[in-house]
Amino acid sequence: MNRSIISLLAKLDAIYFTPNINGRLRCLQSTTSVSRRQLHSHGCVFRRHLGLAQHKKDQLNGFVSPGLLHNELRQSCMVTRKTYSTDNGRNLSFEEFQALLNSQDIQVIDVREPEELETDGKIPNAINIPLGQLKKTLLMDDGLFMQKYRVVKPQPHDLNLVFVGLGPIKSNAAMAIARKIGFKHARHFGGGFNEWSSKMNPGS
């Protein structure tokens, strides 16, 4: 996955958590020219709909691409505040995610870039595999994976594989990639590091 697309998904995750509509519009104004240029260079078309009156219209709705990233981008960006906490059990709530962390019966893959982790912080015991490297890493030989990450590689039949990002955009894209290559039980925590850190450290 091209780094310009990865960067755009990271920006969309940040925009998703901007607390008011004017803030989201300012964020979009700062990224729209770059976004369109990046997407058109990859044969993609970027559409956005931000409702100014109703929360149900408050959404970042869609990438449409005829190329390799079509499904991943489209699925990852069709996210609304009304539906992003359900998604047929594929998207964990904070409570579900934290319960799995506490039980240690979970394999967490954080798909942010390393510099994002250094800037924003980390989720304990999460493996950092940037989104652009995810597919080839999940297809990596088990032994090589162990050498690189010092943990057992997730297997397609695993029930506890969960992806996280800053918010729902990149983690949903990661889940789509994993499911496409056989990890049919993969899930994601749409609240991402933003929700996790705010609820774990409410006073900060």
Coordinates of C-alpha atoms in Angstrom, one line a residue:
M1 CA 0.0 0.0 0.0
N2 CA 1.5 3.3 -1.1
R3 CA 2.7 5.6 1.7
S4 CA 0.7 8.6 0.5
I5 CA -2.5 6.5 1.0
I6 CA -1.3 5.4 4.4
S7 CA -0.7 9.0 5.3
L8 CA -4.2 10.0 4.2
L9 CA -5.8 7.2 6.2
A10 CA -3.9 8.5 9.3
K11 CA -5.3 12.0 8.6
L12 CA -8.8 10.7 8.3
D13 CA -8.4 8.9 11.7
A14 CA -7.4 12.2 13.2
I15 CA -10.2 14.1 11.6
Y16 CA -12.7 11.5 12.8
F17 CA -12.0 12.4 16.4
T18 CA -12.0 16.2 15.9
P19 CA -14.7 17.2 18.4
N20 CA -16.9 19.6 16.4
I21 CA -18.1 20.1 12.8
N22 CA -16.1 23.3 12.3
G23 CA -13.0 21.6 13.4
R24 CA -13.6 18.7 11.0
L25 CA -14.2 21.1 8.2
R26 CA -10.9 23.0 8.9
C27 CA -9.1 19.6 9.0
L28 CA -10.6 18.6 5.7
Q29 CA -9.8 22.0 4.1
S30 CA -6.2 21.4 5.1
T31 CA -6.0 18.0 3.6
T32 CA -8.5 18.1 0.6
S33 CA -6.0 19.3 -2.0
V34 CA -3.4 16.7 -1.0
S35 CA -6.1 14.0 -0.7
R36 CA -7.5 14.5 -4.1
R37 CA -4.0 14.7 -5.7
Q38 CA -2.9 11.5 -3.9
L39 CA -6.0 9.5 -4.7
H40 CA -6.2 10.5 -8.4
S41 CA -2.5 9.6 -8.8
H42 CA -3.6 6.0 -7.8
G43 CA -6.7 6.0 -10.0
C44 CA -9.0 6.7 -7.1
V45 CA -11.8 9.1 -6.6
F46 CA -12.3 10.7 -3.1
R47 CA -15.8 11.6 -2.0
R48 CA -16.7 13.2 1.3
H49 CA -20.0 14.0 2.9
L50 CA -20.1 16.0 6.1
G51 CA -23.7 16.8 7.3
L52 CA -24.0 20.3 8.9
A53 CA -27.3 19.7 10.6
Q54 CA -27.8 16.0 11.4
H55 CA -25.5 13.6 13.2
K56 CA -26.6 10.8 10.9
K57 CA -25.0 12.8 8.0
D58 CA -21.8 13.4 10.0
Q59 CA -19.6 10.9 8.1
L60 CA -16.6 10.5 6.0
N61 CA -18.1 8.4 3.3
G62 CA -16.0 6.6 1.0
F63 CA -13.2 5.9 -1.3
V64 CA -14.0 4.4 -4.7
S65 CA -11.0 2.9 -6.5
P66 CA -10.8 0.6 -9.5
G67 CA -7.4 -0.6 -8.3
L68 CA -5.9 -2.9 -5.7
L69 CA -7.1 -0.8 -2.8
H70 CA -10.8 -0.7 -3.7
N71 CA -12.2 -2.9 -1.0
E72 CA -9.9 -1.9 1.7
L73 CA -10.3 1.8 1.2
R74 CA -14.0 1.7 0.6
Q75 CA -14.7 -0.5 3.7
S76 CA -12.4 1.4 5.9
C77 CA -13.9 4.8 5.2
M78 CA -17.6 4.0 5.2
V79 CA -17.7 4.7 8.9
T80 CA -20.4 6.7 10.8
R81 CA -20.7 7.6 14.4
K82 CA -24.0 5.8 14.5
T83 CA -22.8 2.4 13.2
Y84 CA -19.1 2.3 14.0
S85 CA -19.5 0.5 17.3
T86 CA -21.5 -2.4 15.9
D87 CA -20.5 -3.9 12.6
N88 CA -21.8 -7.4 13.3
G89 CA -19.4 -8.0 16.1
R90 CA -16.3 -7.3 14.0
N91 CA -15.7 -3.9 15.8
L92 CA -15.0 -4.3 19.5
S93 CA -16.3 -1.8 22.0
F94 CA -13.9 -0.3 24.5
E95 CA -15.3 -2.6 27.2
E96 CA -14.8 -5.7 25.0
F97 CA -11.3 -4.7 24.0
Q98 CA -10.2 -3.9 27.6
A99 CA -11.6 -7.2 28.8
L100 CA -9.6 -9.1 26.3
L101 CA -6.5 -7.1 27.2
N102 CA -7.0 -7.9 30.9
S103 CA -7.5 -11.6 30.1
Q104 CA -4.4 -11.6 27.9
D105 CA -6.4 -13.8 25.4
I106 CA -5.8 -11.4 22.5
Q107 CA -3.3 -10.7 19.8
V108 CA -3.3 -6.9 19.2
I109 CA -1.7 -5.5 16.0
D110 CA -1.3 -1.7 16.0
V111 CA -1.2 -0.6 12.4
R112 CA 0.0 3.0 13.0
E113 CA 3.4 4.2 11.8
P114 CA 6.2 3.9 14.4
E115 CA 6.4 7.7 14.6
E116 CA 2.7 7.8 15.6
L117 CA 3.4 5.5 18.5
E118 CA 6.3 7.6 19.6
T119 CA 4.2 10.7 19.5
D120 CA 0.9 9.5 20.8
G121 CA 1.7 6.5 22.9
K122 CA 1.3 2.7 22.8
I123 CA -1.2 0.0 23.9
P124 CA 0.5 -2.6 26.1
N125 CA 1.7 -5.8 24.4
A126 CA 0.5 -4.6 21.0
I127 CA 2.7 -5.6 18.0
N128 CA 3.4 -2.7 15.7
I129 CA 3.0 -3.6 12.0
P130 CA 2.3 -0.5 9.9
L131 CA -0.6 -0.9 7.6
G132 CA 1.5 -0.8 4.4
Q133 CA 3.5 -3.8 5.6
L134 CA 0.5 -5.8 7.0
K135 CA -0.3 -8.1 4.1
K136 CA 3.3 -9.3 3.5
T137 CA 3.9 -9.7 7.3
L138 CA 0.8 -11.8 7.8
L139 CA 2.0 -14.0 4.9
M140 CA 5.5 -14.2 6.3
D141 CA 7.0 -17.5 7.4
D142 CA 6.2 -18.4 11.0
G143 CA 9.9 -18.6 12.0
L144 CA 10.8 -15.3 10.4
F145 CA 7.9 -13.7 12.2
M146 CA 9.1 -15.0 15.5
Q147 CA 12.6 -13.8 14.9
K148 CA 11.4 -10.3 14.0
Y149 CA 8.6 -9.8 16.6
R150 CA 9.5 -12.3 19.4
V151 CA 5.9 -13.6 19.5
V152 CA 4.0 -16.4 17.8
K153 CA 2.6 -15.4 14.4
P154 CA -1.2 -15.1 14.2
Q155 CA -2.8 -17.9 12.3
P156 CA -5.9 -17.8 10.0
H157 CA -8.0 -19.9 12.4
D158 CA -7.2 -17.6 15.4
L159 CA -10.3 -16.1 17.1
N160 CA -8.5 -13.3 19.0
L161 CA -6.7 -11.2 16.4
V162 CA -7.6 -7.5 16.8
F163 CA -6.3 -4.5 14.9
V164 CA -6.0 -1.0 16.3
G165 CA -5.1 2.4 15.0
L166 CA -5.6 5.9 16.1
G167 CA -9.3 5.6 15.3
P168 CA -11.5 3.4 13.1
I169 CA -10.1 4.1 9.6
K170 CA -6.8 2.3 9.5
S171 CA -7.8 -0.5 11.8
N172 CA -10.9 -1.2 9.6
A173 CA -8.7 -1.3 6.5
A174 CA -6.3 -3.7 8.3
M175 CA -9.2 -6.0 9.2
A176 CA -10.4 -6.0 5.6
I177 CA -6.9 -6.9 4.4
A178 CA -6.5 -9.7 6.9
R179 CA -9.9 -11.2 6.2
K180 CA -9.2 -11.1 2.5
I181 CA -6.1 -13.3 2.9
G182 CA -7.8 -15.8 5.1
F183 CA -7.9 -14.4 8.7
K184 CA -11.7 -14.7 8.7
H185 CA -12.1 -14.0 12.4
A186 CA -10.1 -10.8 12.5
R187 CA -11.7 -7.9 14.3
H188 CA -10.8 -4.3 15.1
F189 CA -11.2 -1.9 17.9
G190 CA -12.7 1.1 16.2
G191 CA -12.2 3.5 19.1
G192 CA -8.5 3.0 18.6
F193 CA -5.7 4.5 20.7
N194 CA -7.7 7.8 21.1
E195 CA -10.6 6.2 22.9
W196 CA -8.4 3.7 24.8
S197 CA -6.1 6.4 26.2
S198 CA -8.8 8.8 27.1
K199 CA -10.7 6.2 29.1
M200 CA -7.6 4.7 30.7
N201 CA -6.3 8.1 31.6
P202 CA -9.4 10.3 32.0
G203 CA -7.6 13.1 33.9
S204 CA -4.8 13.5 31.4

